[in-house]
PDB file of N, CA and C in Angstrom:
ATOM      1  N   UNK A   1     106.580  67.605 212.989  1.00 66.00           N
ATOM      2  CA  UNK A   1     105.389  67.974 212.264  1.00 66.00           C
ATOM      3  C   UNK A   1     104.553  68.948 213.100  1.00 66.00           C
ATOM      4  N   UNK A   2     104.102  70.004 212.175  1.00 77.00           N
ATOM      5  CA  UNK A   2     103.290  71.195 212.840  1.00 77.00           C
ATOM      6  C   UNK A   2     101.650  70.311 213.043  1.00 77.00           C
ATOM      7  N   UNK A   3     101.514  70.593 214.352  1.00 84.00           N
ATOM      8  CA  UNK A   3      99.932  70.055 214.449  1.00 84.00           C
ATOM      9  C   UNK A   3      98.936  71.318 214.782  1.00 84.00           C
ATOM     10  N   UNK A   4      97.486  70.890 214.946  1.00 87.00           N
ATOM     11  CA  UNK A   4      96.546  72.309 214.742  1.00 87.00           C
ATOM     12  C   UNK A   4      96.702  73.180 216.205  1.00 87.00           C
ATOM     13  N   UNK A   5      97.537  73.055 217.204  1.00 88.00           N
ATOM     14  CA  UNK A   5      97.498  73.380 218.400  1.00 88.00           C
ATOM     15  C   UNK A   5      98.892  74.388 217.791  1.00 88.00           C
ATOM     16  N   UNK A   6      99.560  74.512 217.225  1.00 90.00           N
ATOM     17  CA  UNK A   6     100.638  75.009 216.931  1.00 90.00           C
ATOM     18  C   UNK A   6     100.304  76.962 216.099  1.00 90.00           C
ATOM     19  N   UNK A   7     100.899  77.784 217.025  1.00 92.00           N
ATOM     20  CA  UNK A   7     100.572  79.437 217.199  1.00 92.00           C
ATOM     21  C   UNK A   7      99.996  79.562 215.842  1.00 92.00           C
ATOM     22  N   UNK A   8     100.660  78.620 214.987  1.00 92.00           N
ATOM     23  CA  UNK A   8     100.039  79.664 213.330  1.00 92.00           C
ATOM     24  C   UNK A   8      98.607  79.195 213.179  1.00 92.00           C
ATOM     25  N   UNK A   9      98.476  78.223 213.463  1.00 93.00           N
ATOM     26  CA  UNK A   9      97.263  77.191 213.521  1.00 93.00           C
ATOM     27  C   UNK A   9      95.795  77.762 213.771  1.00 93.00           C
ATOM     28  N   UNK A  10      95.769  78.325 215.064  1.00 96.00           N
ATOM     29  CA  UNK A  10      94.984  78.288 216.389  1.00 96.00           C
ATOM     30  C   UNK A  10      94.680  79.552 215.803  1.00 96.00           C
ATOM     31  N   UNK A  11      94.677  80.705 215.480  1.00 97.00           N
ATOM     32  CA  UNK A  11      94.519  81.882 214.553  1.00 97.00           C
ATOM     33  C   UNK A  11      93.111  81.342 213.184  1.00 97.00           C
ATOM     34  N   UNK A  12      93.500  80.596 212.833  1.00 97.00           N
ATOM     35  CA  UNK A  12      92.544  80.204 211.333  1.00 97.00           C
ATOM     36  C   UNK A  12      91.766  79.493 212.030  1.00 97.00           C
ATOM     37  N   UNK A  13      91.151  78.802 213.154  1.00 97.00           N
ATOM     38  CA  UNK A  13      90.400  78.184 213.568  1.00 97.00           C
ATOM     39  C   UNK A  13      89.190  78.295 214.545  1.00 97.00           C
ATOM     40  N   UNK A  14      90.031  79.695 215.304  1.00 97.00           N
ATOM     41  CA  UNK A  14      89.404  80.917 215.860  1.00 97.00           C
ATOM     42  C   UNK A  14      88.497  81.623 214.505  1.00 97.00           C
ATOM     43  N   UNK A  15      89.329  82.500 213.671  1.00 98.00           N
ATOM     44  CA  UNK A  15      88.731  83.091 212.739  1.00 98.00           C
ATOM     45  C   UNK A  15      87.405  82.369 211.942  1.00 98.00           C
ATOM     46  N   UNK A  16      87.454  80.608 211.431  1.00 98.00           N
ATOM     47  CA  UNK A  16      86.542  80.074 211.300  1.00 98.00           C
ATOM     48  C   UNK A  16      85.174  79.838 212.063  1.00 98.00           C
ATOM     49  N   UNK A  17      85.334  79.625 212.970  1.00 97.00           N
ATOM     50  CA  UNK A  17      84.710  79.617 214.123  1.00 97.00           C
ATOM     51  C   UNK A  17      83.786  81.156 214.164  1.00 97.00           C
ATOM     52  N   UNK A  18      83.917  82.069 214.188  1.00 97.00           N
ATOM     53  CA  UNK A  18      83.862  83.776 214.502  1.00 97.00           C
ATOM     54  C   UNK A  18      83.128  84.168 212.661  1.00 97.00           C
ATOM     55  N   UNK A  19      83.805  83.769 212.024  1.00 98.00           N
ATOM     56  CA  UNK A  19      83.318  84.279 210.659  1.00 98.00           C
ATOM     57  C   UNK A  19      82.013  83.479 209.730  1.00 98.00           C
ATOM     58  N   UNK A  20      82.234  81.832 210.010  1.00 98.00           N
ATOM     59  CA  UNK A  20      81.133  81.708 209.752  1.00 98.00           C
ATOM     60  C   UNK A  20      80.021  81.011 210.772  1.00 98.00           C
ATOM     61  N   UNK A  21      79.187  80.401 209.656  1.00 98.00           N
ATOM     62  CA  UNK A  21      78.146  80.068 210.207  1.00 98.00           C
ATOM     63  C   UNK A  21      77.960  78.823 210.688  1.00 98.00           C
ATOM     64  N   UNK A  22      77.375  77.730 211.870  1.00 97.00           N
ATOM     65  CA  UNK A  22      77.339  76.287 212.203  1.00 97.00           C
ATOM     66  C   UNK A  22      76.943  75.532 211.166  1.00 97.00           C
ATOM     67  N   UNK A  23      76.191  76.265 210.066  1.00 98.00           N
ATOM     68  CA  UNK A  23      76.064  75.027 209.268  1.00 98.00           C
ATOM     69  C   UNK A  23      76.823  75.483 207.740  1.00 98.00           C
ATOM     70  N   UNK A  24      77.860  76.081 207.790  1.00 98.00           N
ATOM     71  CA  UNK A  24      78.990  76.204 206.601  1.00 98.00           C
ATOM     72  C   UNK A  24      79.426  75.045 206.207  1.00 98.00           C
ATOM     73  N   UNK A  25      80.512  74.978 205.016  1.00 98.00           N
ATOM     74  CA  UNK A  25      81.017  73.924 205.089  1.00 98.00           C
ATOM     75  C   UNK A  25      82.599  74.531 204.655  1.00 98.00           C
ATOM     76  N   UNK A  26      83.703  73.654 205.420  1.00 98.00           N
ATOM     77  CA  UNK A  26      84.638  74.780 205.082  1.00 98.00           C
ATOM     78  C   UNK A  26      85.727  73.324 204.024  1.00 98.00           C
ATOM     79  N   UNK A  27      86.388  74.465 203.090  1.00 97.00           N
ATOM     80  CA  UNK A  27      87.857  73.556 202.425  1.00 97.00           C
ATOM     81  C   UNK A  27      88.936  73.715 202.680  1.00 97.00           C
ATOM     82  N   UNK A  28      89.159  72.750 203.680  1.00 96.00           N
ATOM     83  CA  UNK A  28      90.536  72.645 204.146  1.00 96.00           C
ATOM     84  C   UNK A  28      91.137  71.615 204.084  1.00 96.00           C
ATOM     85  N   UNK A  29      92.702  71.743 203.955  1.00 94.00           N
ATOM     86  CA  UNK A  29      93.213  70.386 203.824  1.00 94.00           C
ATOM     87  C   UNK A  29      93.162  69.377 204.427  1.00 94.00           C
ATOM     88  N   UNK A  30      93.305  69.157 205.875  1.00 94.00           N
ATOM     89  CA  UNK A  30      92.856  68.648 206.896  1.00 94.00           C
ATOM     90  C   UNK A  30      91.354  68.830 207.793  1.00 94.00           C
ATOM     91  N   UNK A  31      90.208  68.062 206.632  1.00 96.00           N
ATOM     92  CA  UNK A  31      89.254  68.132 206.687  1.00 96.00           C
ATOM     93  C   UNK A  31      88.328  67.665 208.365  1.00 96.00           C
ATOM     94  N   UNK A  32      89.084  66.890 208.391  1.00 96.00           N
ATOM     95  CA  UNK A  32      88.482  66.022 209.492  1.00 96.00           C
ATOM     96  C   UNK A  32      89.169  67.135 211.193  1.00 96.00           C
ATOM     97  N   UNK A  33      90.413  67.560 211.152  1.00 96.00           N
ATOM     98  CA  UNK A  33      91.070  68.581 211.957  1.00 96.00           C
ATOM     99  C   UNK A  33      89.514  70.336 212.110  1.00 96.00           C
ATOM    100  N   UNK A  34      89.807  69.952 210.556  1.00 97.00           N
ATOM    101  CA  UNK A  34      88.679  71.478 211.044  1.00 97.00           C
ATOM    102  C   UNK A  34      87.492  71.170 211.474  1.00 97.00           C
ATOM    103  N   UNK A  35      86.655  70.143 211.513  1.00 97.00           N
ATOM    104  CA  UNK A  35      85.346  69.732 211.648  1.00 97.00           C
ATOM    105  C   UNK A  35      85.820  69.598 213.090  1.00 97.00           C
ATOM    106  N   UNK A  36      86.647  68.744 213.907  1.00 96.00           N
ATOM    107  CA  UNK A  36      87.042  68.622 215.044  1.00 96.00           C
ATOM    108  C   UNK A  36      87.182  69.856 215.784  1.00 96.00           C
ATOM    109  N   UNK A  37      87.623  70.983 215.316  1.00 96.00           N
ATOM    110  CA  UNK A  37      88.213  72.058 215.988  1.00 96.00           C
ATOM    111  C   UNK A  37      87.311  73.153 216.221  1.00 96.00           C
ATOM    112  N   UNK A  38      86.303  73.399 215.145  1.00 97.00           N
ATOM    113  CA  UNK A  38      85.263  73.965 214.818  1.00 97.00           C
ATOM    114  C   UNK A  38      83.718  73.712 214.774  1.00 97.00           C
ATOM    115  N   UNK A  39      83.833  73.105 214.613  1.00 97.00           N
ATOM    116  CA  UNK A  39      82.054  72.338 214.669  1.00 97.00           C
ATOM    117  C   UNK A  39      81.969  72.401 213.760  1.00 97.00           C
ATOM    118  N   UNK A  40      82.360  72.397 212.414  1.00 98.00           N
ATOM    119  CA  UNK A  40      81.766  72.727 210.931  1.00 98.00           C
ATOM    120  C   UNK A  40      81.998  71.522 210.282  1.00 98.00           C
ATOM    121  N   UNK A  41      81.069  71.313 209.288  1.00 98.00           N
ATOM    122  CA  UNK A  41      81.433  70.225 208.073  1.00 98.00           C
ATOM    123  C   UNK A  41      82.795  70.643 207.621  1.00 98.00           C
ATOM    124  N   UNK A  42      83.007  69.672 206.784  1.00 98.00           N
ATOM    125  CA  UNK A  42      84.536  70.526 206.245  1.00 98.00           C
ATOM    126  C   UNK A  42      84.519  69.567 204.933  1.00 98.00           C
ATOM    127  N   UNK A  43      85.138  69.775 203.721  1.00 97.00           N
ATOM    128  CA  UNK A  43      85.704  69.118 202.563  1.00 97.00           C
ATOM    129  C   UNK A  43      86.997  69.231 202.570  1.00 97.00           C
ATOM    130  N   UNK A  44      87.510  68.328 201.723  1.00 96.00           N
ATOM    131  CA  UNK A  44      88.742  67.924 201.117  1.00 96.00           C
ATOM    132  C   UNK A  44      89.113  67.801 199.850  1.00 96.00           C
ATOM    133  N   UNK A  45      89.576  68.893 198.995  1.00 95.00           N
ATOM    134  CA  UNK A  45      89.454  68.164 197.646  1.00 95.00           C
ATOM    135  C   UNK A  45      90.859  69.564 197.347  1.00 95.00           C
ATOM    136  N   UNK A  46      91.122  68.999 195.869  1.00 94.00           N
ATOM    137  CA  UNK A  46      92.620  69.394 195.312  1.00 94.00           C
ATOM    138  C   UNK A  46      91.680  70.093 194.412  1.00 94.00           C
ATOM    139  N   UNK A  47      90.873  70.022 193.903  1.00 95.00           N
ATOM    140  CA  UNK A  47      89.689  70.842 192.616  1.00 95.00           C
ATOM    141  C   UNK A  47      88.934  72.137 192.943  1.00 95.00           C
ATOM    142  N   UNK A  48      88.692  73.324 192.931  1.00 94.00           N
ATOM    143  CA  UNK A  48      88.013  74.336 193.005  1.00 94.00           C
ATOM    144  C   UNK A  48      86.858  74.208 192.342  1.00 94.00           C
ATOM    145  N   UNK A  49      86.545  73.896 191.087  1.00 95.00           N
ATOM    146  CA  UNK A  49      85.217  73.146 190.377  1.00 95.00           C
ATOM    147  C   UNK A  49      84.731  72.471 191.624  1.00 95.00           C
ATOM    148  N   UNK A  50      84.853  71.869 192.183  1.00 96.00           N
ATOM    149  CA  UNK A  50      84.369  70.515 193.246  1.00 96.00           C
ATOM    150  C   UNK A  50      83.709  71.537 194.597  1.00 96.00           C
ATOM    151  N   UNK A  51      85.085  72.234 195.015  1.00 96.00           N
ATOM    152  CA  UNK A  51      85.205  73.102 195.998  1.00 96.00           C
ATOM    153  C   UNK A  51      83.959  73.928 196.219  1.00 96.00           C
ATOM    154  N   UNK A  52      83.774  74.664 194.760  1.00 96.00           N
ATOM    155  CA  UNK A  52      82.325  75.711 194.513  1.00 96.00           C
ATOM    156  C   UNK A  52      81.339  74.606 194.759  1.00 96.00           C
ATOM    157  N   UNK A  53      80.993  73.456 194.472  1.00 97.00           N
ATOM    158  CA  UNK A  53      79.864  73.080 194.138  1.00 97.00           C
ATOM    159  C   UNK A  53      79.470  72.934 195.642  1.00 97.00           C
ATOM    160  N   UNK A  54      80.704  72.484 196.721  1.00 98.00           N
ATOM    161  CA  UNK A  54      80.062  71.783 198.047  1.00 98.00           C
ATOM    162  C   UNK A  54      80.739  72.660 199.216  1.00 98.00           C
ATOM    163  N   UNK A  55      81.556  73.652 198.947  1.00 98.00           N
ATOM    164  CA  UNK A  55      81.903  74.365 200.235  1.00 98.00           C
ATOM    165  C   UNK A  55      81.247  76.005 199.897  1.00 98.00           C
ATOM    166  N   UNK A  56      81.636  76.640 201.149  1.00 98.00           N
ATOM    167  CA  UNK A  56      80.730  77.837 201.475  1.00 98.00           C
ATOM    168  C   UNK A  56      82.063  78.371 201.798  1.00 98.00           C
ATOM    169  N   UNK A  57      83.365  78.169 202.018  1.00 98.00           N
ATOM    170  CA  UNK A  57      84.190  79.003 202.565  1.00 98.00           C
ATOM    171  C   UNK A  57      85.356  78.149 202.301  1.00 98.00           C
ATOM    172  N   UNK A  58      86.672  78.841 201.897  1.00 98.00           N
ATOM    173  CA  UNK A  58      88.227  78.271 202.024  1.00 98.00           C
ATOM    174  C   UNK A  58      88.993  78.997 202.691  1.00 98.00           C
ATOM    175  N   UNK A  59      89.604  77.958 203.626  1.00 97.00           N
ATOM    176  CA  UNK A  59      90.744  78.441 204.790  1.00 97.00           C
ATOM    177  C   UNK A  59      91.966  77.800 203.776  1.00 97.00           C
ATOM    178  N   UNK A  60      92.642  78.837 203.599  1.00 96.00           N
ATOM    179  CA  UNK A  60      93.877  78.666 202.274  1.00 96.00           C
ATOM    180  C   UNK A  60      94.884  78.917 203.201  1.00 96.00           C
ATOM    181  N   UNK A  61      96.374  77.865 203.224  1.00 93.00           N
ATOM    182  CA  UNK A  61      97.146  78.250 204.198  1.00 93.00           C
ATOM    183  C   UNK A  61      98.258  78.896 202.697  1.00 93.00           C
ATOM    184  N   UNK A  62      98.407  80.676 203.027  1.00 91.00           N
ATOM    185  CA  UNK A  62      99.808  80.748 202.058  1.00 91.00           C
ATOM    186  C   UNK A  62     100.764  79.780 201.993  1.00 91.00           C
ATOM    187  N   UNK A  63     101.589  80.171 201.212  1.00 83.00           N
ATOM    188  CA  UNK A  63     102.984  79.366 200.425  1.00 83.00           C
ATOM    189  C   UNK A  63     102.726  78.060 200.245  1.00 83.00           C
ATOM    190  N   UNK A  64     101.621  77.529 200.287  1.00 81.00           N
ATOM    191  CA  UNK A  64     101.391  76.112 200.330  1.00 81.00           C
ATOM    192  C   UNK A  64     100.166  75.508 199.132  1.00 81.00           C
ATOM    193  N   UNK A  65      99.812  73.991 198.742  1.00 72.00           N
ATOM    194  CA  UNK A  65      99.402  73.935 197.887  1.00 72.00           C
ATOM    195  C   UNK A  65      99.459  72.140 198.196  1.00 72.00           C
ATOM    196  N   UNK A  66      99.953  71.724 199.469  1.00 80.00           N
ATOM    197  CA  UNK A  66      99.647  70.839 199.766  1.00 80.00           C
ATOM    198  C   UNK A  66      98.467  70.448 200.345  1.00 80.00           C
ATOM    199  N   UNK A  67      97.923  69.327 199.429  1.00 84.00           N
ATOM    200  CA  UNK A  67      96.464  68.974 199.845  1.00 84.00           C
ATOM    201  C   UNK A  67      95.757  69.783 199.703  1.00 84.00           C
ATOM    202  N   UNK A  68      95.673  70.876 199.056  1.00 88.00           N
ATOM    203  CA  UNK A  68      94.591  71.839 198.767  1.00 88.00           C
ATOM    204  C   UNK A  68      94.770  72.171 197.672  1.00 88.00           C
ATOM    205  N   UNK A  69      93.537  72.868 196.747  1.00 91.00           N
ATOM    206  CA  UNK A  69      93.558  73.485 195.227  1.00 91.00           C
ATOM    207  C   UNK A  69      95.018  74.382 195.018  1.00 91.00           C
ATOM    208  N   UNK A  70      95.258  74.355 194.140  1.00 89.00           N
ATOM    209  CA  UNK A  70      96.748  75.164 193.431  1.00 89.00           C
ATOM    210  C   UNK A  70      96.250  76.739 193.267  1.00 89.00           C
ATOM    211  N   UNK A  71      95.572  77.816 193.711  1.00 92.00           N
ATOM    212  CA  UNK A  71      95.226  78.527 193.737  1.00 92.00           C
ATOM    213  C   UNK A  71      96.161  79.773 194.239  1.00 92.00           C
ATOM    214  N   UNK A  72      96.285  80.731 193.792  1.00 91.00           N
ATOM    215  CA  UNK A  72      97.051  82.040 194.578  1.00 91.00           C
ATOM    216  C   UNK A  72      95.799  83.286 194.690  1.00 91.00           C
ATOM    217  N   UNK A  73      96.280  84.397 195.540  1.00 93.00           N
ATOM    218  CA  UNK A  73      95.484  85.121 195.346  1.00 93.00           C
ATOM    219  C   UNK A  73      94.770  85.697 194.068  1.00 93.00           C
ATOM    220  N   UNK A  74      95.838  85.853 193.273  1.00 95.00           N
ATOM    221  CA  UNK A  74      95.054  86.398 192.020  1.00 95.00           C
ATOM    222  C   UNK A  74      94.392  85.528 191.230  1.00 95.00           C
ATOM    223  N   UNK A  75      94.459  83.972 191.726  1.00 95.00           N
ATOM    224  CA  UNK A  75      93.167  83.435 190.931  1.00 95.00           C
ATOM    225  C   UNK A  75      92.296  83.188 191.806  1.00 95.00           C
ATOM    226  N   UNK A  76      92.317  83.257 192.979  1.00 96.00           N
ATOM    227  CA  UNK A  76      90.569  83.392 194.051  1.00 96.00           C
ATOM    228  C   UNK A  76      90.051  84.960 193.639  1.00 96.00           C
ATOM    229  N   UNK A  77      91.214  86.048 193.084  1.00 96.00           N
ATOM    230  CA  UNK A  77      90.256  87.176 193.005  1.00 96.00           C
ATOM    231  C   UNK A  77      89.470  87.212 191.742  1.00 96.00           C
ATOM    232  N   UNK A  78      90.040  86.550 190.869  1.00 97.00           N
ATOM    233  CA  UNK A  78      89.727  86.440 189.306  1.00 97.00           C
ATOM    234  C   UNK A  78      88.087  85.236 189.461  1.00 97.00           C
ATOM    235  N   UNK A  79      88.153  84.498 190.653  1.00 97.00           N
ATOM    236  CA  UNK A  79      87.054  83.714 190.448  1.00 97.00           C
ATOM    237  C   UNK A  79      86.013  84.448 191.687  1.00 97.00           C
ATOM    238  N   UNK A  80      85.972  85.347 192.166  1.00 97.00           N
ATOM    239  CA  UNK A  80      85.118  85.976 192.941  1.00 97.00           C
ATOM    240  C   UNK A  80      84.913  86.028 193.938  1.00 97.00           C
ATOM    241  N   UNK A  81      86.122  85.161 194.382  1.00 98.00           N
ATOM    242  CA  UNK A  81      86.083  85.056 196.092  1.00 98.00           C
ATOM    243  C   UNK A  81      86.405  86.321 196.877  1.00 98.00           C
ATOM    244  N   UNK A  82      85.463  86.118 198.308  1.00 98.00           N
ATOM    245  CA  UNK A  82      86.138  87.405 198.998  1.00 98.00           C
ATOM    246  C   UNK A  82      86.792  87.225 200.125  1.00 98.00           C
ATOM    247  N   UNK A  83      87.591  87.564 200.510  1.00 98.00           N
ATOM    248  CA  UNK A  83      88.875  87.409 201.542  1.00 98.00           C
ATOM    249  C   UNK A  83      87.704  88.069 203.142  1.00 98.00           C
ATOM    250  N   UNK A  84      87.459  87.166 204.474  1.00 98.00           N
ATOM    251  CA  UNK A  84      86.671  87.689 205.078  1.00 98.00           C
ATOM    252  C   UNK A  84      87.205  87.984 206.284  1.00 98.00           C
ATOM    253  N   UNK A  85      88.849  87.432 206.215  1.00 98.00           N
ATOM    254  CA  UNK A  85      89.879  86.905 207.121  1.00 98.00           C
ATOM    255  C   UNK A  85      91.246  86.853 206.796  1.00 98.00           C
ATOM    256  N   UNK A  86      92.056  87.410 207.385  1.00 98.00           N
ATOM    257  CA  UNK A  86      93.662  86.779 206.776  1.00 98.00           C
ATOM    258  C   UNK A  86      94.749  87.139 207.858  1.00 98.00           C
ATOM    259  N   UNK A  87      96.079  86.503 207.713  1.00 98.00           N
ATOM    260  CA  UNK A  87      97.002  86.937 208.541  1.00 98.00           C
ATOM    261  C   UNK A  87      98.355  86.278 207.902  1.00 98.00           C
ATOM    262  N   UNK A  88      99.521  86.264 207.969  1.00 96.00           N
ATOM    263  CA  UNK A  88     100.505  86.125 207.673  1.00 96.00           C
ATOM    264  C   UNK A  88     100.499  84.413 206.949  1.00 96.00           C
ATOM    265  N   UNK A  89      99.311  83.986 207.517  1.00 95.00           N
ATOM    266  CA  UNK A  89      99.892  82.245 207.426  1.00 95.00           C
ATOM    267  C   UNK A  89      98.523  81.986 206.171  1.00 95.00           C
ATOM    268  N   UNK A  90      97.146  82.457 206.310  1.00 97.00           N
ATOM    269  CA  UNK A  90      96.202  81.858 206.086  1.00 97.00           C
ATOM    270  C   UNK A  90      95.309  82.892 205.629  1.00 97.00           C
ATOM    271  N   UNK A  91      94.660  82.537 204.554  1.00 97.00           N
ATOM    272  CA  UNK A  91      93.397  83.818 203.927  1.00 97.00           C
ATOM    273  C   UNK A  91      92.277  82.671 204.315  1.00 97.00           C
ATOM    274  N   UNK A  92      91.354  83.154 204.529  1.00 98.00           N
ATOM    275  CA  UNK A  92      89.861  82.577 204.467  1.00 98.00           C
ATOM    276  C   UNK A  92      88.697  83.240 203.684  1.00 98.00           C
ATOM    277  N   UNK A  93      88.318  82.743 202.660  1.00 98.00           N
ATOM    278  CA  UNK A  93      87.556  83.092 201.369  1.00 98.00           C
ATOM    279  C   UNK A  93      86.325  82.718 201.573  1.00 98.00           C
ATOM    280  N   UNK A  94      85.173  83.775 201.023  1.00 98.00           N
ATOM    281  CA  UNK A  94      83.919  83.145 200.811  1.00 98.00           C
ATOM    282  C   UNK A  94      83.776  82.795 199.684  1.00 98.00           C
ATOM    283  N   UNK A  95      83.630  81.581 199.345  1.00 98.00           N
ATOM    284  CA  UNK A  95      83.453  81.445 197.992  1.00 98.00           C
ATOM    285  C   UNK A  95      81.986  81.926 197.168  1.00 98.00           C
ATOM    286  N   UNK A  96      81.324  82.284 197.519  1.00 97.00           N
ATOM    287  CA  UNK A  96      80.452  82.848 197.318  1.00 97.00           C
ATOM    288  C   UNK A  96      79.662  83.844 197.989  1.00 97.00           C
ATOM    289  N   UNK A  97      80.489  84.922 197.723  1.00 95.00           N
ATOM    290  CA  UNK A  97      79.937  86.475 198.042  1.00 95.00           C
ATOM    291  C   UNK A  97      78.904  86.821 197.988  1.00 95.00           C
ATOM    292  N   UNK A  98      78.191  86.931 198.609  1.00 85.00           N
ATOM    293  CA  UNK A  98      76.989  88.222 198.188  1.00 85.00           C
ATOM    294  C   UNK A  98      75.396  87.564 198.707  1.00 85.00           C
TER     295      UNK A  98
END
C-alpha cells in the first residue's frame, strides 16, 4: 500500500501547503492524512453538493474515484472550479473562484 510519504504523494501536499490558506478546508480522501501533513482542516465526503457547502479547495488524485466524489475534469470545469495546481497524479481545485 502507497502511503503519503510515497514520491507521488509528497508533491500534492507541498502544493497544498504553498497554495492555500491556514484556515482552508481541503477534500481529500484521506482526510485526517491531509490535516496531519498540512495543518489544514480537511473533509471527507463522496458528494460535491456536501463538498461546496464545507470545503474551500479539492486535492483530486487522477484515475481514481476512490473515496472521493466521481468527478472528471470536465465536470469540475462545468461546475466552476479552477485548477490552481496539477501534475501527473493530482489536480487541486478551488472550488470557489473568484
Amino acid at each position: 500500500q502507497v502511503g503519503p510519504a510515497h514520491p507521488d504523494f509528497v508533491p500534492l501536499f507541498d502544493a497544498v501547503a504553498t497554495h492555500t490558506r491556514a484556515d482552508d478546508v481541503i477534500l481529500y480522501y484521506r482526510a485526517r492524512t491531509m490535516t496531519l501533513l498540512t495543518d489544514r482542516r480537511a473533509i471527507q465526503t463522496t458528494s460535491m453538493d456536501r463538498a461546496e457547502q464545507h470545503a474551500d479547495y479539492f486535492a483530486m488524485q487522477r484515475w481514481s474515484d476512490f473515496y472521493e466524489p466521481a468527478i472528471d475534469e470536465l465536470g469540475a470545469a462545468l461546475r466552476g472550479y479552477e485548477v490552481v495546481w496539477q501534475d501527473d497524479n493530482w489536480i487541486l481545485y478551488d472550488l470557489h473562484p473568484g
